[in-house]
Short mmCIF file of C-alpha atoms in Angstrom, two decimals:
data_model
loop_
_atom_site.label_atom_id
_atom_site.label_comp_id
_atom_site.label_asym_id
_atom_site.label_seq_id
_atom_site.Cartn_x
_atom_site.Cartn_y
_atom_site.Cartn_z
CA UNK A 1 -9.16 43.53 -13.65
CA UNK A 2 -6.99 44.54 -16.65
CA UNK A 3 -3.94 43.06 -18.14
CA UNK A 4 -0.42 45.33 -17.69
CA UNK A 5 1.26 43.17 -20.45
CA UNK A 6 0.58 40.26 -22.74
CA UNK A 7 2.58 37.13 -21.35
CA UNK A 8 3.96 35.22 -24.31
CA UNK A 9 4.45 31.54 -21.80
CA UNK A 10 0.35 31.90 -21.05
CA UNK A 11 -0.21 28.76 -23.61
CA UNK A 12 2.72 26.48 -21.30
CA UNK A 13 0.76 27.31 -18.01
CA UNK A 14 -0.27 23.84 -17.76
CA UNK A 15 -0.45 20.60 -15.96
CA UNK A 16 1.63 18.79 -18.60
CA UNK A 17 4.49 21.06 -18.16
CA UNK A 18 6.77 21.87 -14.82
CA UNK A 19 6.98 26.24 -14.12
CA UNK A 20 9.17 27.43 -11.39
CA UNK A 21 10.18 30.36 -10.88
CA UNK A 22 13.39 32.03 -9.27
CA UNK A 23 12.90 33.84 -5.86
CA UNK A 24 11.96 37.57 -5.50
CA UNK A 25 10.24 38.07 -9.19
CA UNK A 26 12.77 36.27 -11.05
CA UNK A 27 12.90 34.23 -14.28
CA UNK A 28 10.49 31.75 -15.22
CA UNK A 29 11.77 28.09 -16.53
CA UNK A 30 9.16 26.02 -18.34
CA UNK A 31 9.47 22.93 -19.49
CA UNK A 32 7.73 19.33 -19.80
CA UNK A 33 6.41 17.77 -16.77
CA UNK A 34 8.65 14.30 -16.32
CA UNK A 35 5.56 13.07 -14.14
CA UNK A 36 3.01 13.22 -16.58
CA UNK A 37 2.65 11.21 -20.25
CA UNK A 38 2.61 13.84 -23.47
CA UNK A 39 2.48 12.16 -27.01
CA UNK A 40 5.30 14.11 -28.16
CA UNK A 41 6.34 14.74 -31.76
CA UNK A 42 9.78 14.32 -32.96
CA UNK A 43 12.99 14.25 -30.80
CA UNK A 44 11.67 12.78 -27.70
CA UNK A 45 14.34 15.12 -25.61
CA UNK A 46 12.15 18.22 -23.67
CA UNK A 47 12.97 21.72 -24.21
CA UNK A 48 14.06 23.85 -21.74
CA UNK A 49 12.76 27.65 -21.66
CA UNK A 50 13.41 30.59 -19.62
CA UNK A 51 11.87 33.65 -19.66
CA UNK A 52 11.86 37.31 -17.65
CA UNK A 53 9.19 37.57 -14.83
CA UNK A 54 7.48 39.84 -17.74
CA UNK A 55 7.02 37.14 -19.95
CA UNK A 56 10.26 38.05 -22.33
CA UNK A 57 11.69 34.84 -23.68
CA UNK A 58 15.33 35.36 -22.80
CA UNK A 59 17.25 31.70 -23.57
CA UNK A 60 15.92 27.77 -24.48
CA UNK A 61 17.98 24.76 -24.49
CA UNK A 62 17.33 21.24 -25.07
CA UNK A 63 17.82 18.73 -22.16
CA UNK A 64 20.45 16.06 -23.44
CA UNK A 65 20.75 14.57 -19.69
CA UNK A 66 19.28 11.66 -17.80
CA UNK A 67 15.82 11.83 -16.88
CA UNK A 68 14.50 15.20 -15.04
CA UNK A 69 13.22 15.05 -11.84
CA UNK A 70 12.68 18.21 -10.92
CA UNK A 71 14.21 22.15 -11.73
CA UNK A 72 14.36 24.90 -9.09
CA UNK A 73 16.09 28.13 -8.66
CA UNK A 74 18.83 29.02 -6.38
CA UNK A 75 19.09 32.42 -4.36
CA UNK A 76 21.70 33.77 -6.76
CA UNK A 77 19.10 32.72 -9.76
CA UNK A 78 21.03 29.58 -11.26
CA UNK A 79 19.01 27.52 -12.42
CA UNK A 80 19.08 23.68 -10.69
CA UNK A 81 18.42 20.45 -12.79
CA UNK A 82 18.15 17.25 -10.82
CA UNK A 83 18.18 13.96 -12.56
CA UNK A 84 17.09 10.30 -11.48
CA UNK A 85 21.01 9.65 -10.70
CA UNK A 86 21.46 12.00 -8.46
CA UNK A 87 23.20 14.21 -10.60
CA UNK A 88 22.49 18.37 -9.83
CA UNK A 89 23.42 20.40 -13.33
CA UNK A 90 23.43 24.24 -12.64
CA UNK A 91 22.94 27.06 -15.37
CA UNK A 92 22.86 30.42 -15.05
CA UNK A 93 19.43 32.82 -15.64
CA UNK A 94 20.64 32.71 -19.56
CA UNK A 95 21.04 28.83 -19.92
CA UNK A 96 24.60 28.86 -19.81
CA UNK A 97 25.63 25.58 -18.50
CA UNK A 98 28.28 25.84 -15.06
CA UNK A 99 28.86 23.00 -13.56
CA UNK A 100 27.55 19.72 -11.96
CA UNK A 101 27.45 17.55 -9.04
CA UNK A 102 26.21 14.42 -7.50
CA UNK A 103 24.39 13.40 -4.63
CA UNK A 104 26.92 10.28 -4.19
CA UNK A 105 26.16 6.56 -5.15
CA UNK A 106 23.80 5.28 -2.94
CA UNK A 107 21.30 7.48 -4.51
CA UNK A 108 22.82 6.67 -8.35
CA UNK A 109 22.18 3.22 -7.65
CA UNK A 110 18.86 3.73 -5.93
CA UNK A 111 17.17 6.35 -7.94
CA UNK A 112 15.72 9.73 -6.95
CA UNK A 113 11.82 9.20 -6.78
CA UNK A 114 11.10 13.31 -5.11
CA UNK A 115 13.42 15.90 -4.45
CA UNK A 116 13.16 19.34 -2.74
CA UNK A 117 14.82 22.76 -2.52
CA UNK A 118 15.20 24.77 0.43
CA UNK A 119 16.93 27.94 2.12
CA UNK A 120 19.26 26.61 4.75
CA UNK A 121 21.84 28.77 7.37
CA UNK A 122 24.25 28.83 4.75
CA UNK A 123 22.64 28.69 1.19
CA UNK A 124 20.46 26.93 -1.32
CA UNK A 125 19.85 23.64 -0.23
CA UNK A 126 19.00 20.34 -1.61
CA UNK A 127 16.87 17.00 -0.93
CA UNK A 128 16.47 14.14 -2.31
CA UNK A 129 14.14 10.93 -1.90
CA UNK A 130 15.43 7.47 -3.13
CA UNK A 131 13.18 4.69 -3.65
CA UNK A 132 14.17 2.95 -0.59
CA UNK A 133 12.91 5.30 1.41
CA UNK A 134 15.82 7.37 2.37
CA UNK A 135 15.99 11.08 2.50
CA UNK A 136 19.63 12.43 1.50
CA UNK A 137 20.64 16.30 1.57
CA UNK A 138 23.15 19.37 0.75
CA UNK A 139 22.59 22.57 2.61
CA UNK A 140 24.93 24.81 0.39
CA UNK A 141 24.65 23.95 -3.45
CA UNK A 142 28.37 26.01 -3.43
CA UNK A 143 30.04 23.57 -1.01
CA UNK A 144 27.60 20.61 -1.56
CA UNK A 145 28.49 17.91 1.37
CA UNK A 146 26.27 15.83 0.64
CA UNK A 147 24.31 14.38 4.49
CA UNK A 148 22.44 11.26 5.04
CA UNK A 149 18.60 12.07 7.47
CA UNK A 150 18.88 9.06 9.81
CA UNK A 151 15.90 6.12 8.51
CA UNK A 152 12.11 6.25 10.34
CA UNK A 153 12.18 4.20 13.68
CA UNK A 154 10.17 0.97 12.16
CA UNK A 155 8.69 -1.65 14.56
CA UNK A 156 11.63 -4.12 12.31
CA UNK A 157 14.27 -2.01 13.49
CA UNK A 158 14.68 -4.61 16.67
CA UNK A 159 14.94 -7.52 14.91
CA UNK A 160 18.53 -7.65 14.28
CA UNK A 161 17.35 -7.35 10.54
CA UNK A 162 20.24 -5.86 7.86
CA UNK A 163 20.22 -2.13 7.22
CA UNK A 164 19.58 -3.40 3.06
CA UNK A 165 16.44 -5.71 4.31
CA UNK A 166 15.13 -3.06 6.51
CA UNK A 167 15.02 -0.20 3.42
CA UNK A 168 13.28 -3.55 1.17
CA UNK A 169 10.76 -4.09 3.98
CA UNK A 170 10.39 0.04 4.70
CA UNK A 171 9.79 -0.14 0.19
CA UNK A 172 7.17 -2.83 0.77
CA UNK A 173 5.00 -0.59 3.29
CA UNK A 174 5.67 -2.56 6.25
CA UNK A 175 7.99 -0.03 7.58
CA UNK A 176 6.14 3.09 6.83
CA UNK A 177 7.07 4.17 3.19
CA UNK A 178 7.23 8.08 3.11
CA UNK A 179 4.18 10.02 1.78
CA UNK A 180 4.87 13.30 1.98
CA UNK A 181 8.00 15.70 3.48
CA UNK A 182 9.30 18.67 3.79
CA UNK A 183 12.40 20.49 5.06
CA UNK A 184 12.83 23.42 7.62
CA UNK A 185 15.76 25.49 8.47
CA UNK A 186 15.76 25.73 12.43
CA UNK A 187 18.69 26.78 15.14
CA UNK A 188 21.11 27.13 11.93
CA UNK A 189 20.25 23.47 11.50
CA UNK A 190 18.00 21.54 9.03
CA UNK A 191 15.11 19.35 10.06
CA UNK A 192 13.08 16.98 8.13
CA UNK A 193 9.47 16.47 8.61
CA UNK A 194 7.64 13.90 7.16
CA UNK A 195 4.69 11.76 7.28
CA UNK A 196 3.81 7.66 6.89
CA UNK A 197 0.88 5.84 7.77
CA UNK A 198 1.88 5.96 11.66
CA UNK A 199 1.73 9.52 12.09
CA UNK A 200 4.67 12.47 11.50
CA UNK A 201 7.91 12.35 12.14
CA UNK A 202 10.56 15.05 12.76
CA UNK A 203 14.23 14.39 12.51
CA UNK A 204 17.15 16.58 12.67
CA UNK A 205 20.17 16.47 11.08
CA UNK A 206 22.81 16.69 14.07
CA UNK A 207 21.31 13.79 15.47
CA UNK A 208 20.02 10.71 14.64
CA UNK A 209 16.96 10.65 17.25
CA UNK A 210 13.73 11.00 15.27
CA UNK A 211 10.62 12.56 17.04
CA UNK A 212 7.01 10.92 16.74
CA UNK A 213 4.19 12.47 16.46
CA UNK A 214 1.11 10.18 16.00
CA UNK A 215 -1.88 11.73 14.17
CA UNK A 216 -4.23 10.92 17.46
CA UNK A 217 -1.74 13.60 19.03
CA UNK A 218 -2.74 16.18 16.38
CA UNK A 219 -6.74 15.44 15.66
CA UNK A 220 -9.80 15.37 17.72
CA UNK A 221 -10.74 11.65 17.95
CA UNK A 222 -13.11 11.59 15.58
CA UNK A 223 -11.56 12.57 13.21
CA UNK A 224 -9.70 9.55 12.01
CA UNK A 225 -7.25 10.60 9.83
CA UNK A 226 -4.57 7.87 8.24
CA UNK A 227 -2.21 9.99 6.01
CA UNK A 228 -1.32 13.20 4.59
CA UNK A 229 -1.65 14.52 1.00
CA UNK A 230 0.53 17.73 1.49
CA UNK A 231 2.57 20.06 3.98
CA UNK A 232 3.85 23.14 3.90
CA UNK A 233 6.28 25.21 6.22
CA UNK A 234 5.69 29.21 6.33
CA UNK A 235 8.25 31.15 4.90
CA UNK A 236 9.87 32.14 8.21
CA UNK A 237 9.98 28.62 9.30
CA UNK A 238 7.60 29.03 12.63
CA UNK A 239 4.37 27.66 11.15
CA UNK A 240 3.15 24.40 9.58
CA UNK A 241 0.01 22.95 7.81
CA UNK A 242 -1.13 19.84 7.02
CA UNK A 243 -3.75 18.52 4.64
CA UNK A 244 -5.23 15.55 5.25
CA UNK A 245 -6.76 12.34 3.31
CA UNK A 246 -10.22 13.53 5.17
CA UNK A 247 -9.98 16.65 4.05
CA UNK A 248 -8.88 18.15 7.55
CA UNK A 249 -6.32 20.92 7.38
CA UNK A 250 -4.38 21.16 10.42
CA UNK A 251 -2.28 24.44 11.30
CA UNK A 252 0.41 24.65 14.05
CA UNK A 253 3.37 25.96 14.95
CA UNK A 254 6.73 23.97 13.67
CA UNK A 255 7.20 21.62 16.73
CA UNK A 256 3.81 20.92 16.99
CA UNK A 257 3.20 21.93 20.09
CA UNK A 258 0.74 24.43 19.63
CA UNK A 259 -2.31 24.31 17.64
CA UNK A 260 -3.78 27.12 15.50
CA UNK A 261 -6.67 25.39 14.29
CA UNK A 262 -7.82 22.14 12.84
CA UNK A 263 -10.54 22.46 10.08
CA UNK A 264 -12.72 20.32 7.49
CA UNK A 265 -13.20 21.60 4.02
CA UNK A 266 -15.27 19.90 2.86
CA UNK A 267 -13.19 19.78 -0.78
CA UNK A 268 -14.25 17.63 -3.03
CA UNK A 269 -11.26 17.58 -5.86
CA UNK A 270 -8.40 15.90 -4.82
CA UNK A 271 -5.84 18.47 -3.35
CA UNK A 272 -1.78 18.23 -5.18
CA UNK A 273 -0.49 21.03 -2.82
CA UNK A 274 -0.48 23.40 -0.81
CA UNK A 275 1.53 26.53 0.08
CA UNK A 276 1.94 29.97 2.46
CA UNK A 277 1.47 33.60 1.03
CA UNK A 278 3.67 36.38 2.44
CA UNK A 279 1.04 39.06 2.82
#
Protein backbone atom coordinates (compact mmCIF):
# COMPACT_ATOMS: atom_id res chain seq x y z
CA UNK A 1 0.00 0.00 0.00
CA UNK A 2 1.01 3.66 -0.62
CA UNK A 3 -0.28 6.86 0.71
CA UNK A 4 -2.30 9.30 -2.08
CA UNK A 5 -1.96 12.29 0.39
CA UNK A 6 -0.63 13.17 3.80
CA UNK A 7 -3.73 13.62 6.23
CA UNK A 8 -2.99 16.53 8.53
CA UNK A 9 -6.05 15.08 11.47
CA UNK A 10 -3.84 11.53 11.52
CA UNK A 11 -2.45 12.67 15.20
CA UNK A 12 -6.59 13.23 16.48
CA UNK A 13 -7.47 9.63 15.23
CA UNK A 14 -7.87 8.55 18.67
CA UNK A 15 -9.88 7.09 21.42
CA UNK A 16 -9.81 10.31 23.46
CA UNK A 17 -11.38 12.26 20.77
CA UNK A 18 -15.05 11.79 18.94
CA UNK A 19 -14.56 11.68 14.54
CA UNK A 20 -17.63 11.56 12.48
CA UNK A 21 -17.90 12.10 9.40
CA UNK A 22 -20.70 13.52 6.98
CA UNK A 23 -22.37 10.97 4.55
CA UNK A 24 -21.05 10.19 1.00
CA UNK A 25 -17.17 11.36 1.57
CA UNK A 26 -17.93 14.41 3.37
CA UNK A 27 -16.23 16.55 6.03
CA UNK A 28 -14.63 15.27 8.97
CA UNK A 29 -15.46 16.94 12.61
CA UNK A 30 -13.00 16.09 15.37
CA UNK A 31 -13.18 16.95 18.57
CA UNK A 32 -12.75 15.70 22.35
CA UNK A 33 -14.47 12.64 23.38
CA UNK A 34 -17.14 13.87 26.31
CA UNK A 35 -17.02 10.06 27.46
CA UNK A 36 -13.58 9.78 28.20
CA UNK A 37 -11.23 11.84 31.00
CA UNK A 38 -8.22 14.06 29.18
CA UNK A 39 -6.02 16.23 31.59
CA UNK A 40 -6.53 19.19 29.57
CA UNK A 41 -4.46 22.37 29.61
CA UNK A 42 -5.93 25.72 29.80
CA UNK A 43 -9.58 26.70 28.94
CA UNK A 44 -11.32 23.59 29.86
CA UNK A 45 -13.95 24.31 26.77
CA UNK A 46 -13.13 21.52 23.66
CA UNK A 47 -12.37 22.64 20.28
CA UNK A 48 -14.30 21.92 17.53
CA UNK A 49 -12.53 21.05 14.02
CA UNK A 50 -13.66 20.31 10.65
CA UNK A 51 -11.84 19.31 7.92
CA UNK A 52 -12.34 18.14 3.94
CA UNK A 53 -12.57 14.28 3.44
CA UNK A 54 -8.79 15.02 2.13
CA UNK A 55 -7.60 16.02 5.29
CA UNK A 56 -7.76 20.06 4.48
CA UNK A 57 -8.55 21.89 7.68
CA UNK A 58 -11.40 24.05 6.48
CA UNK A 59 -13.02 25.85 9.91
CA UNK A 60 -12.53 25.29 14.09
CA UNK A 61 -14.63 26.71 16.71
CA UNK A 62 -14.69 26.46 20.32
CA UNK A 63 -17.74 24.80 22.04
CA UNK A 64 -19.22 27.50 24.54
CA UNK A 65 -22.49 25.18 25.10
CA UNK A 66 -23.64 22.70 27.70
CA UNK A 67 -22.02 19.51 27.81
CA UNK A 68 -21.61 17.45 24.34
CA UNK A 69 -23.12 14.37 23.96
CA UNK A 70 -22.61 13.49 20.78
CA UNK A 71 -22.01 15.34 16.94
CA UNK A 72 -23.30 13.82 13.69
CA UNK A 73 -23.89 14.98 10.24
CA UNK A 74 -27.07 15.56 8.49
CA UNK A 75 -27.81 14.55 4.73
CA UNK A 76 -27.44 18.16 3.59
CA UNK A 77 -23.87 18.14 5.63
CA UNK A 78 -24.85 20.45 8.71
CA UNK A 79 -23.24 19.62 11.25
CA UNK A 80 -25.52 18.37 14.56
CA UNK A 81 -24.41 19.12 18.23
CA UNK A 82 -26.48 17.48 20.93
CA UNK A 83 -26.10 18.52 24.48
CA UNK A 84 -27.10 16.82 27.93
CA UNK A 85 -30.37 19.22 27.84
CA UNK A 86 -31.66 18.18 25.02
CA UNK A 87 -30.68 20.99 23.11
CA UNK A 88 -29.71 20.12 19.02
CA UNK A 89 -27.28 23.22 17.70
CA UNK A 90 -26.79 22.93 13.84
CA UNK A 91 -23.79 24.49 11.79
CA UNK A 92 -23.10 24.37 8.48
CA UNK A 93 -19.83 22.28 6.78
CA UNK A 94 -17.84 25.78 7.58
CA UNK A 95 -18.84 26.15 11.34
CA UNK A 96 -21.21 28.75 10.80
CA UNK A 97 -23.67 28.51 13.53
CA UNK A 98 -27.78 28.23 12.15
CA UNK A 99 -29.96 27.57 14.48
CA UNK A 100 -31.11 25.38 17.48
CA UNK A 101 -33.70 23.29 18.95
CA UNK A 102 -34.81 21.20 21.80
CA UNK A 103 -35.95 17.90 22.41
CA UNK A 104 -38.70 19.37 24.97
CA UNK A 105 -38.49 19.28 28.88
CA UNK A 106 -38.87 16.00 29.95
CA UNK A 107 -35.55 15.25 28.53
CA UNK A 108 -33.99 18.90 29.95
CA UNK A 109 -34.97 17.81 33.21
CA UNK A 110 -33.92 14.21 32.80
CA UNK A 111 -30.71 14.38 30.96
CA UNK A 112 -29.62 12.78 27.67
CA UNK A 113 -27.35 9.72 28.69
CA UNK A 114 -27.02 8.26 24.46
CA UNK A 115 -28.33 9.66 21.48
CA UNK A 116 -28.50 8.49 17.82
CA UNK A 117 -28.86 9.73 14.24
CA UNK A 118 -30.70 8.16 11.60
CA UNK A 119 -32.22 8.46 7.92
CA UNK A 120 -35.95 8.42 8.31
CA UNK A 121 -38.94 8.71 5.28
CA UNK A 122 -38.61 12.25 5.47
CA UNK A 123 -35.06 13.39 6.60
CA UNK A 124 -32.30 13.34 9.16
CA UNK A 125 -33.53 12.03 12.19
CA UNK A 126 -32.84 12.16 15.79
CA UNK A 127 -32.81 9.97 19.17
CA UNK A 128 -32.30 10.46 22.29
CA UNK A 129 -31.91 8.31 25.62
CA UNK A 130 -32.75 9.95 29.05
CA UNK A 131 -31.63 8.48 32.17
CA UNK A 132 -34.92 7.14 33.03
CA UNK A 133 -34.93 4.97 30.50
CA UNK A 134 -36.97 6.60 27.88
CA UNK A 135 -36.22 6.80 24.25
CA UNK A 136 -37.51 10.24 22.66
CA UNK A 137 -37.22 11.12 18.77
CA UNK A 138 -37.47 13.66 15.63
CA UNK A 139 -37.62 12.15 12.22
CA UNK A 140 -36.96 15.47 10.21
CA UNK A 141 -34.25 17.76 11.93
CA UNK A 142 -36.14 20.62 9.42
CA UNK A 143 -39.58 20.17 11.00
CA UNK A 144 -38.37 18.58 14.32
CA UNK A 145 -41.75 17.20 16.16
CA UNK A 146 -40.32 15.93 18.63
CA UNK A 147 -42.18 11.86 19.47
CA UNK A 148 -42.17 9.96 22.62
CA UNK A 149 -41.22 5.51 21.83
CA UNK A 150 -43.86 4.05 24.18
CA UNK A 151 -41.75 2.55 27.72
CA UNK A 152 -40.58 -1.50 27.73
CA UNK A 153 -43.54 -3.74 28.96
CA UNK A 154 -41.98 -4.38 32.70
CA UNK A 155 -43.42 -7.18 34.90
CA UNK A 156 -44.34 -3.60 37.37
CA UNK A 157 -46.36 -2.31 34.71
CA UNK A 158 -49.58 -4.22 36.46
CA UNK A 159 -49.23 -2.99 39.62
CA UNK A 160 -51.14 0.12 39.38
CA UNK A 161 -47.61 1.71 40.08
CA UNK A 162 -47.18 5.72 38.82
CA UNK A 163 -45.75 6.28 35.37
CA UNK A 164 -42.67 8.50 37.60
CA UNK A 165 -42.13 5.22 40.00
CA UNK A 166 -42.18 2.90 37.14
CA UNK A 167 -39.16 4.99 35.07
CA UNK A 168 -37.28 5.03 39.04
CA UNK A 169 -37.80 1.26 39.30
CA UNK A 170 -37.02 0.68 35.21
CA UNK A 171 -33.43 3.21 36.46
CA UNK A 172 -32.85 0.74 39.29
CA UNK A 173 -32.67 -2.45 36.88
CA UNK A 174 -35.74 -4.00 38.03
CA UNK A 175 -37.54 -3.03 34.98
CA UNK A 176 -35.01 -3.78 32.38
CA UNK A 177 -32.72 -0.64 32.01
CA UNK A 178 -31.76 -0.30 28.24
CA UNK A 179 -28.33 -1.62 27.09
CA UNK A 180 -28.08 -1.10 23.78
CA UNK A 181 -30.57 0.36 20.69
CA UNK A 182 -30.86 1.25 17.58
CA UNK A 183 -33.31 2.81 15.10
CA UNK A 184 -34.67 1.57 11.65
CA UNK A 185 -36.64 3.29 9.05
CA UNK A 186 -39.43 0.68 7.95
CA UNK A 187 -43.00 1.13 5.93
CA UNK A 188 -42.17 5.08 5.96
CA UNK A 189 -42.24 4.56 9.71
CA UNK A 190 -39.51 4.43 12.43
CA UNK A 191 -38.95 1.49 14.73
CA UNK A 192 -36.85 1.14 17.72
CA UNK A 193 -35.00 -1.90 18.61
CA UNK A 194 -33.43 -2.42 21.67
CA UNK A 195 -32.16 -4.80 24.12
CA UNK A 196 -32.36 -5.38 28.29
CA UNK A 197 -31.56 -8.23 30.26
CA UNK A 198 -34.97 -10.05 29.14
CA UNK A 199 -34.27 -10.29 25.63
CA UNK A 200 -34.99 -7.57 22.50
CA UNK A 201 -37.58 -5.58 22.03
CA UNK A 202 -39.04 -3.88 18.91
CA UNK A 203 -41.41 -0.99 19.09
CA UNK A 204 -42.85 1.18 16.53
CA UNK A 205 -43.69 4.48 16.57
CA UNK A 206 -47.49 4.50 15.34
CA UNK A 207 -48.27 2.32 18.04
CA UNK A 208 -47.63 1.77 21.37
CA UNK A 209 -47.54 -2.24 21.28
CA UNK A 210 -43.94 -3.34 21.83
CA UNK A 211 -42.79 -6.78 20.37
CA UNK A 212 -40.66 -9.36 22.52
CA UNK A 213 -38.23 -11.21 21.48
CA UNK A 214 -36.51 -13.31 24.22
CA UNK A 215 -32.85 -14.28 23.55
CA UNK A 216 -33.90 -18.24 23.94
CA UNK A 217 -35.95 -17.31 20.65
CA UNK A 218 -32.73 -16.19 18.89
CA UNK A 219 -29.82 -18.74 20.32
CA UNK A 220 -29.33 -22.41 20.36
CA UNK A 221 -29.85 -23.42 24.03
CA UNK A 222 -26.63 -23.63 24.95
CA UNK A 223 -25.68 -20.86 24.30
CA UNK A 224 -26.80 -18.80 27.22
CA UNK A 225 -26.56 -15.48 26.34
CA UNK A 226 -27.85 -12.54 28.96
CA UNK A 227 -27.23 -9.20 27.07
CA UNK A 228 -25.96 -7.46 24.16
CA UNK A 229 -22.84 -5.28 23.72
CA UNK A 230 -23.78 -3.84 20.21
CA UNK A 231 -26.28 -3.85 17.13
CA UNK A 232 -26.26 -2.71 13.99
CA UNK A 233 -28.97 -2.33 11.15
CA UNK A 234 -27.63 -2.68 7.35
CA UNK A 235 -27.76 0.26 5.43
CA UNK A 236 -30.93 -0.67 3.52
CA UNK A 237 -32.69 -1.46 6.66
CA UNK A 238 -33.43 -5.43 5.86
CA UNK A 239 -30.63 -6.92 7.96
CA UNK A 240 -29.56 -6.93 11.62
CA UNK A 241 -26.62 -8.18 13.85
CA UNK A 242 -26.12 -8.65 17.19
CA UNK A 243 -23.05 -9.09 19.35
CA UNK A 244 -23.31 -10.73 22.29
CA UNK A 245 -21.74 -10.73 26.04
CA UNK A 246 -20.54 -14.50 24.96
CA UNK A 247 -19.09 -13.45 22.16
CA UNK A 248 -21.93 -14.87 19.79
CA UNK A 249 -22.74 -12.72 16.79
CA UNK A 250 -26.12 -13.28 15.62
CA UNK A 251 -27.27 -12.14 11.97
CA UNK A 252 -30.93 -11.94 10.78
CA UNK A 253 -33.14 -10.26 8.91
CA UNK A 254 -34.92 -6.98 10.64
CA UNK A 255 -38.02 -8.75 12.17
CA UNK A 256 -36.19 -11.49 13.26
CA UNK A 257 -37.76 -13.96 11.69
CA UNK A 258 -35.20 -15.39 9.72
CA UNK A 259 -31.83 -16.36 10.70
CA UNK A 260 -28.62 -15.92 8.66
CA UNK A 261 -26.32 -17.37 11.01
CA UNK A 262 -25.38 -17.41 14.62
CA UNK A 263 -21.55 -17.61 15.31
CA UNK A 264 -18.83 -17.62 18.24
CA UNK A 265 -15.71 -15.63 17.84
CA UNK A 266 -13.97 -16.49 20.03
CA UNK A 267 -12.74 -12.53 20.66
CA UNK A 268 -10.99 -11.92 23.37
CA UNK A 269 -10.91 -7.82 23.63
CA UNK A 270 -13.94 -6.43 24.62
CA UNK A 271 -15.98 -5.38 21.45
CA UNK A 272 -17.37 -1.13 21.53
CA UNK A 273 -19.17 -1.61 18.12
CA UNK A 274 -20.01 -2.83 15.39
CA UNK A 275 -21.15 -1.78 11.89
CA UNK A 276 -22.23 -2.90 7.99
CA UNK A 277 -19.97 -2.15 4.87
CA UNK A 278 -21.68 -1.32 1.56
CA UNK A 279 -19.57 -3.43 -0.75
Amino acid sequence: KFELYPLSFQNEVSNNNMLVAAPYGGSIAITRNPKKLVKVQGVNKPIIYLYTSSGKLTAKFQWNGGQLVLLGWSQQEELLCIEDDGMIHIYDMFGTYQHAFSMGNEVKDTKVVEAKFFVSYSGTGIAVLTSVNRIFLVNNIVEPKVRQISDIPSKFNNLGLKAELLSVIDFLGYGGQIECWCLVHCDRETRVILSNKDGIFVIHQSHQAATHIPFDNLFTRHNKVSSVIAMAVSGNNRHIALYMDTGHLYMGTIDFNEKYCEHYTNMKEPLENIAWLIC
